[in-house]
mmCIF file of C-alpha atoms in Angstrom:
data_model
loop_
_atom_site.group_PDB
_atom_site.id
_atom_site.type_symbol
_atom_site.label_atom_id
_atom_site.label_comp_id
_atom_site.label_asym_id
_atom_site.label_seq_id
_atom_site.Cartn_x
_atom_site.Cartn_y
_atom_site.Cartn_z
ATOM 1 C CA UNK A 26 107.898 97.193 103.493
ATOM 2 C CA UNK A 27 107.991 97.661 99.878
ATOM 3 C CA UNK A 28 110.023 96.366 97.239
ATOM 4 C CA UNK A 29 111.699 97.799 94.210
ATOM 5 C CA UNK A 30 113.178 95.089 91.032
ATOM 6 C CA UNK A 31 115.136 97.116 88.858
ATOM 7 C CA UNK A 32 115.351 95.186 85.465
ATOM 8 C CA UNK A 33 118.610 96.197 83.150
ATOM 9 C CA UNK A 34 118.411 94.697 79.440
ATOM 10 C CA UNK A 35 122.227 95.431 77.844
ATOM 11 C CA UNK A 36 123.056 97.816 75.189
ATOM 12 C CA UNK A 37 125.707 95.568 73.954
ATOM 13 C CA UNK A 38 126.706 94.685 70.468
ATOM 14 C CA UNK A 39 124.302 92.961 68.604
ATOM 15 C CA UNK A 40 121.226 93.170 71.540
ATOM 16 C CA UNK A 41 118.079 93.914 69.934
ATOM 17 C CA UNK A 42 115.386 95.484 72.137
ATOM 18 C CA UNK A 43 111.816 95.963 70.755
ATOM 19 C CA UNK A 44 110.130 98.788 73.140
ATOM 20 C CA UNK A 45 106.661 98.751 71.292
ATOM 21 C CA UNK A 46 106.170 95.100 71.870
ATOM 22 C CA UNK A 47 107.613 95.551 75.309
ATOM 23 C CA UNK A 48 105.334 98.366 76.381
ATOM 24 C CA UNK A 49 101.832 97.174 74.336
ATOM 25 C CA UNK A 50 102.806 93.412 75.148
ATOM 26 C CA UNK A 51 104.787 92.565 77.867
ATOM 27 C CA UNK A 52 104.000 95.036 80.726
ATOM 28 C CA UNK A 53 100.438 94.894 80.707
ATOM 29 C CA UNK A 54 101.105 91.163 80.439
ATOM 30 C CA UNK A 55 103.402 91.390 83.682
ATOM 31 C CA UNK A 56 100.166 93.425 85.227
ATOM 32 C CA UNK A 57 97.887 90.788 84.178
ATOM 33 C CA UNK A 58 99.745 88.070 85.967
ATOM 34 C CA UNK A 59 101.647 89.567 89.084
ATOM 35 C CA UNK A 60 99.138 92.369 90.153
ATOM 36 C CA UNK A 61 97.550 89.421 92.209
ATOM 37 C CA UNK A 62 101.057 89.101 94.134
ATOM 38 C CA UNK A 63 101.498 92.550 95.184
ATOM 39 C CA UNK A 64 103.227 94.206 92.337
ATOM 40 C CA UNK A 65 102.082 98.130 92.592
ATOM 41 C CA UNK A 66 103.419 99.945 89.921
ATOM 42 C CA UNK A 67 106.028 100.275 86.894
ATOM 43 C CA UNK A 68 108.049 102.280 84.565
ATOM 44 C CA UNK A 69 110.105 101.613 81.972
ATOM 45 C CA UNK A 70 112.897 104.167 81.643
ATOM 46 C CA UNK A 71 114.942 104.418 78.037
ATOM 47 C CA UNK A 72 118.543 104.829 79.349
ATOM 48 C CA UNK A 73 120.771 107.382 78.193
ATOM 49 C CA UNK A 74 124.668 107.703 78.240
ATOM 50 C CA UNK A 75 126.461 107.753 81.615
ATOM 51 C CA UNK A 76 128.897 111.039 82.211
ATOM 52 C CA UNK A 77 131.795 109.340 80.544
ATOM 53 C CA UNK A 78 129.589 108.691 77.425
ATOM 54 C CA UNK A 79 129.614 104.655 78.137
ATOM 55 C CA UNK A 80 125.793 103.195 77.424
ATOM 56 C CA UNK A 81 125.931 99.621 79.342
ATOM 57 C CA UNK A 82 122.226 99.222 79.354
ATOM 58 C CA UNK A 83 119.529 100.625 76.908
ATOM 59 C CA UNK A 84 116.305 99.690 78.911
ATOM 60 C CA UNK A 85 115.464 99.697 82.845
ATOM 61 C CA UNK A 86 111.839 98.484 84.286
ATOM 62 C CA UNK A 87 111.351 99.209 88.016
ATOM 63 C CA UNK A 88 108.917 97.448 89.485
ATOM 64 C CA UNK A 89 107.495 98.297 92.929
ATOM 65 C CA UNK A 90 105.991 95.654 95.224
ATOM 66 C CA UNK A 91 103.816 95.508 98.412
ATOM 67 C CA UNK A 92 106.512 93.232 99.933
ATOM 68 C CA UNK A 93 109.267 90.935 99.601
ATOM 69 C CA UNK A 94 107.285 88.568 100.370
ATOM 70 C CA UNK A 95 104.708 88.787 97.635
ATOM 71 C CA UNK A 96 107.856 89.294 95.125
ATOM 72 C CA UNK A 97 108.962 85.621 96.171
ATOM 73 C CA UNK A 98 105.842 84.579 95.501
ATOM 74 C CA UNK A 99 105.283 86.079 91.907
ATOM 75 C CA UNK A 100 108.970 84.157 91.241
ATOM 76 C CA UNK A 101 108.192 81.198 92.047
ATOM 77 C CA UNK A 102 104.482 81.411 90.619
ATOM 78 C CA UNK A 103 103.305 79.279 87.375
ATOM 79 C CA UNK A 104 102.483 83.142 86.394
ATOM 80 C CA UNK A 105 106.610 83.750 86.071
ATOM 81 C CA UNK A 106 106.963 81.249 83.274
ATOM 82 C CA UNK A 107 104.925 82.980 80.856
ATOM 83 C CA UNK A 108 106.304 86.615 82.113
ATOM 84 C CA UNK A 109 109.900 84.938 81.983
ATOM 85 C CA UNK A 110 109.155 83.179 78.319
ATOM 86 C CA UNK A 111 108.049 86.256 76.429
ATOM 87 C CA UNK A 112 111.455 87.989 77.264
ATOM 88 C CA UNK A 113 112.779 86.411 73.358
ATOM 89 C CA UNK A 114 109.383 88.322 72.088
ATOM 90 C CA UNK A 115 111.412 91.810 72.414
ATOM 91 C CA UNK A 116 115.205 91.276 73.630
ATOM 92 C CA UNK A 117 118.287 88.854 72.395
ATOM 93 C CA UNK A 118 119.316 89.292 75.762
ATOM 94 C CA UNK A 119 119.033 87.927 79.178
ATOM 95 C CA UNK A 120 117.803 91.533 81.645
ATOM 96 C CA UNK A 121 120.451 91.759 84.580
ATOM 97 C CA UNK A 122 117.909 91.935 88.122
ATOM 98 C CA UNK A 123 118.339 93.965 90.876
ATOM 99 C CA UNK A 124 115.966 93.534 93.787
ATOM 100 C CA UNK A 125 115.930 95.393 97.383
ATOM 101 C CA UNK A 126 113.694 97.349 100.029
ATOM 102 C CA UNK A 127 113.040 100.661 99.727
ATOM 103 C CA UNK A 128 114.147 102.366 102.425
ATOM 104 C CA UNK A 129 113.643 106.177 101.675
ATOM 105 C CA UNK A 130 111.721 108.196 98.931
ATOM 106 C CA UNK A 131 110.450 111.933 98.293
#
C-alpha cells in the first residue's frame, strides 16, 4: 500500500524558508538518496491563508512512497542524515511530519 509524508515547515515569527535552495537543492537531493527506498513522487505546495486568515505553515512537501515499509527504511538509512542535515541549508525551523497510508484518491 502506499504511503504519503506530509512535511509542514512553520510560518512563525522569525522562520526563514529559502524555496530556491529547497527546490534546486534539497529535493532532487531527497530523489538522489531515497528513490532507491521506494519514494515515488513529490510536490512542494506554497501554503496560503486558512479561511480565518491564520497562516500556521508556509511550506508543505508530500512525499509518496511504495510502502511503509520502504519509508522505515529510508529513516533509518545512512541516506537520512544527509537529507535530515541540509534542513539548516533553507529553514530556521524544525518541519512538523505527518506520515500515513493512503487509503483513497481520484
Amino acid at each position: 500500500m502506499a504511503v504519503n509524508v506530509t512535511v509542514l515547515y512553520p510560518a512563525e515569527e522569525g522562520a526563514t524558508f529559502d524555496m530556491p535552495y529547497y527546490l534546486k537543492t534539497h529535493m532532487p537531493l531527497v530523489t538522489e538518496k531515497w528513490s532507491q527506498y521506494g519514494l515515488q513522487a513529490w510536490k512542494v505546495i506554497q501554503l496560503l491563508p486558512g479561511p480565518d486568515g491564520s497562516k500556521p505553515y508556509s511550506v508543505a512537501a508530500l512525499l509518496t512512497w511504495e510502502s511503509a515499509d520502504g519509508l522505515g527504511k529510508a529513516l533509518k538509512s545512512d541516506e537520512a542524515q544527509a537529507v535530515f542535515g541540509d534542513v539548516p541549508n533553507f529553514s530556521n525551523k524544525s518541519p512538523l511530519f505527518l506520515m500515513g497510508d493512503i487509503v483513497g484518491s481520484s
